[in-house]
Amino acid sequence: MFFIATNVSAQTTSASAAEASLKPVTVNERTAAPQADVTGFADIPLARSPFAVTVVNSQTIEEIGALRLADLFALDASLSDAYNAVGYWDFVTIRGFVIDQTYNYRRDGLPISAETSIPLENKERVEFLKGTSGIQAGTSAPGGLVNFVVKRPTVNELRALRLETTSEGGLLGHLELGGRFGEDRRFGYRLNAVAADVQSYVPDANGKRQLLALAMDWRVSRDTLIEGEFEFSRLKQPSVPGLSLLGNALPPANPFININSQPWSQPNQLDNFTGSVGIQQAINGQWRWQGQLGTQRLKSDDRLAYPFGCYDAGSGAYYADRYCPNGDFDLYDYRSNNERRQTQSALLKVVGDVSTGSVRHNLSFGLQGARFRETGEPQADNNAAVGTGNLFTLPVLPQDPTFQDPYTTRTERSTEFFAFDAIQWTPALQTWLGVRHSILHRESVRTDGSQGTAYDRSITTPWLAATWQLDPATMVYASYGEGVESVVAPGRSRYTNAGQPLPALKSRQTEIGLKGNGETLQWNATWFNIERPLWGDAGTCDLAGTCNRQFDGSVRNQGVELGAGLTSGPWKLGASATWLQAERQDAVIDPALNGKRPTNVPALTLRANGSYRVAAVPGLSLLGTVSYEGDRTVLPDESIVLPAWTRLDAGVRYDTRLRGVSTTWSLTVNNLTDRRYLKESPYQFGHVYIFPGAPRTLQLAVQTAF
């Protein structure tokens, strides 16, 4: 999204590169994100790279008042929601695929789990890679990667305080400090501290949020840089479950319904400690090496009164995947306390340039290891519902906190070897090669000792591309890449192949793109085709030995992405569009699905945003964003469709000085027209979920430097 990618200024330029042999990152007004770490190719501008990447920088995050990852989806037409509930962690769909919470997220390039609330206040930018990510991540779902880049120490002294309130009465305070100290200013720091009283527009869904993050560095010499950082965050807030179909009818687009509003409903609590240390060492003018160690420790208390299906006593019918026509549903008491997820990772990488005659190689290769462990306690997730609820009356029902359902613990280890080479043959022609070889060990078992699985596997994921510079500002490229998902049949008695590894499912992507990077106009056009194999359950699956987890055809997502950004005088404008044709193919369990569009995937998505500096009032800017998402299917057979919707957001920003202090006032109005609409329709766990869009909400903020 080009308005985002051209909207950074240099007042907080990172000092994370030493002043000599270590190559600095240059940030200026026209090229806000000259490169993106998520691609894996170092030191190469995005405008000359064969990747489709959207970079949202910290200034844009502040301007639109974004507080969570889902708030950024309105900035790119290839991003969409995938069960984004109030009070829960975020899910993202990229190019029509829901990316995996365990394998498709990175933080400063190191793997993390996204099964937590990830704050944005201490992030310099968020990078969205669109397309298969086999060379960047080994095993991962197709669609793309998300990489969070942490704010690093500033060159100049930074003292900022942001205070914010919302139309619901929420309050937020954000203190940010940065600078350098010591002999020759060798030491740098960047502190972010946030405390927020979260007041939701949904009844009984208020909470609290905190963040403490510190990043430091030490310029040991002109050739050596040592960095260290950590963040601790906590979100304590009840989550709001999605609605569902009322028989064969859509539910009301009422954003104020909270089924999780029983007197015994408890809030989720998501604790997140993440940190890393790293060293960058220049070897000579062409080569450097980098080492990183990362850790993440998550603790979650996941609790929800949730609806699932309905038994209609009057007709004797059971609606397994939706509510009864009158709004009745079966309500369950789910409590999973003390879930713990730990990720440790290490990366050693060498980056450099080699010239052989007139041919230049931009090389990087290295080794990455990671370990993930998930543990928990027996859950309260019982077979019997606590009673029958109703969408319109929300009756009080009894609780059932019986902790007898075993938790599934998981341990995963991976060792990955990778090599990238960008070869400059002529000033116009460049070829790109990448490969990653992953050695995996995964095992799982329930806390009662049942359903154990374990397997080892090695996979290799290649990628190649070619670029041709048509002129200094225009480039065309073509690429081919693969991604792999590695799974095992559940270790449950109903499966005939319980605990057995399934063949690795290899996704393949072909992409052709055209990029323009002029002084005032940047644009892109991309065509992509992704084929992803699928697996499913064949059989009745209701008794022991009646189910088989097997290959079940594939889904093909083919589409076109268009984007443009213009900076002219007082105007900054950006727009993007994604046309997506998603289709099931070669299904064998239910052949009737062949040719159908997968659920919750709009065929057409449009985004547009812009800002205008008012010349008559220096410092005053007007901002606006328009989002359109086309209709999407609710059921796999396409018999019910969620209507298309359009949302308008607006804002006002005023930069001034109060008593000599730089101060910024901002007012953001989301859903300006207060439109009622149904936002998304994820179909998961064999059940239909439908989320209403948020009503009109306001954010008023003041930020001052002191």
Coordinates of N, CA and C in Angstrom, one line a residue, residues 14-18 22 37 108 149-153 180 186 188 214-220 224-230 275-281 290-293:
S14 N 16.7 5.2 12.9 CA 17.3 4.2 13.8 C 18.9 4.3 13.7
A15 N 19.5 4.1 14.8 CA 20.9 4.1 14.9 C 21.5 2.7 15.0
S16 N 20.7 1.7 14.5 CA 21.1 0.3 14.6 C 22.2 -0.1 13.7
A17 N 22.8 0.8 12.9 CA 23.9 0.4 12.1 C 25.1 1.3 12.5
A18 N 26.2 0.7 12.6 CA 27.4 1.4 12.9 C 27.8 2.3 11.8
L22 N 29.6 -1.4 8.7 CA 28.2 -1.9 8.7 C 27.4 -1.0 7.9
D37 N 13.1 -6.7 5.9 CA 13.8 -7.8 6.4 C 13.1 -9.1 6.1
D108 N 11.6 -9.3 14.2 CA 13.0 -9.1 13.8 C 13.6 -10.3 13.1
V149 N 9.0 -5.5 13.3 CA 10.3 -4.9 13.4 C 10.3 -4.0 14.6
V150 N 11.2 -4.2 15.6 CA 11.2 -3.5 16.9 C 11.9 -2.1 16.7
K151 N 11.3 -1.1 17.4 CA 12.0 0.2 17.4 C 13.3 0.1 18.1
R152 N 14.3 0.7 17.5 CA 15.7 0.7 18.0 C 16.1 2.1 18.5
P153 N 17.2 2.2 19.2 CA 17.6 3.5 19.7 C 17.7 4.6 18.6
R180 N 21.1 8.6 23.0 CA 22.4 7.9 23.1 C 23.2 8.6 24.3
R186 N 28.3 5.9 22.5 CA 28.4 4.5 22.1 C 27.1 3.7 22.5
G188 N 23.0 3.3 23.2 CA 21.7 3.8 22.8 C 20.6 3.1 23.5
L214 N 12.0 -2.2 26.2 CA 13.3 -1.5 26.2 C 14.2 -2.1 25.2
A215 N 14.8 -1.3 24.3 CA 15.8 -1.7 23.3 C 17.1 -0.9 23.6
M216 N 18.2 -1.6 23.5 CA 19.5 -0.9 23.8 C 20.5 -1.4 22.7
D217 N 21.5 -0.6 22.5 CA 22.6 -1.1 21.7 C 24.0 -0.5 22.2
W218 N 25.0 -1.1 21.7 CA 26.4 -0.8 22.1 C 27.3 -0.8 20.8
R219 N 27.7 0.4 20.4 CA 28.6 0.5 19.3 C 30.0 0.2 19.8
V220 N 30.4 -1.1 19.8 CA 31.7 -1.5 20.3 C 32.8 -0.8 19.5
T224 N 31.5 -3.2 14.8 CA 30.8 -4.1 15.7 C 29.7 -3.4 16.4
L225 N 28.5 -4.0 16.3 CA 27.3 -3.5 17.0 C 26.7 -4.7 17.8
I226 N 26.4 -4.4 19.0 CA 25.7 -5.4 19.9 C 24.3 -4.8 20.3
E227 N 23.3 -5.6 20.1 CA 21.9 -5.1 20.4 C 21.2 -6.0 21.4
G228 N 20.3 -5.5 22.2 CA 19.5 -6.3 23.1 C 18.2 -5.6 23.3
E229 N 17.1 -6.4 23.5 CA 15.8 -5.7 23.7 C 14.9 -6.8 24.3
F230 N 13.8 -6.3 24.9 CA 12.8 -7.1 25.5 C 11.5 -6.3 25.5
G275 N 12.1 -11.3 23.9 CA 13.3 -10.6 23.9 C 14.3 -11.2 22.9
S276 N 15.4 -10.5 22.6 CA 16.5 -11.0 21.8 C 17.7 -10.2 22.0
V277 N 18.8 -10.9 21.7 CA 20.2 -10.2 21.7 C 20.8 -10.5 20.4
G278 N 21.6 -9.6 19.9 CA 22.2 -9.9 18.6 C 23.5 -9.1 18.4
I279 N 24.3 -9.6 17.5 CA 25.6 -8.9 17.2 C 25.7 -8.8 15.6
Q280 N 26.2 -7.7 15.2 CA 26.5 -7.5 13.8 C 28.0 -7.2 13.7
Q281 N 28.7 -7.9 12.9 CA 30.2 -7.7 12.8 C 30.6 -7.6 11.4
Q290 N 26.1 -11.9 11.2 CA 25.1 -11.5 12.1 C 24.7 -12.7 13.0
G291 N 24.6 -12.5 14.3 CA 24.1 -13.6 15.1 C 23.0 -13.1 16.0
Q292 N 21.9 -13.9 16.2 CA 20.8 -13.5 17.0 C 20.3 -14.7 17.9
L293 N 19.9 -14.3 19.1 CA 19.3 -15.3 20.0 C 17.9 -14.7 20.4

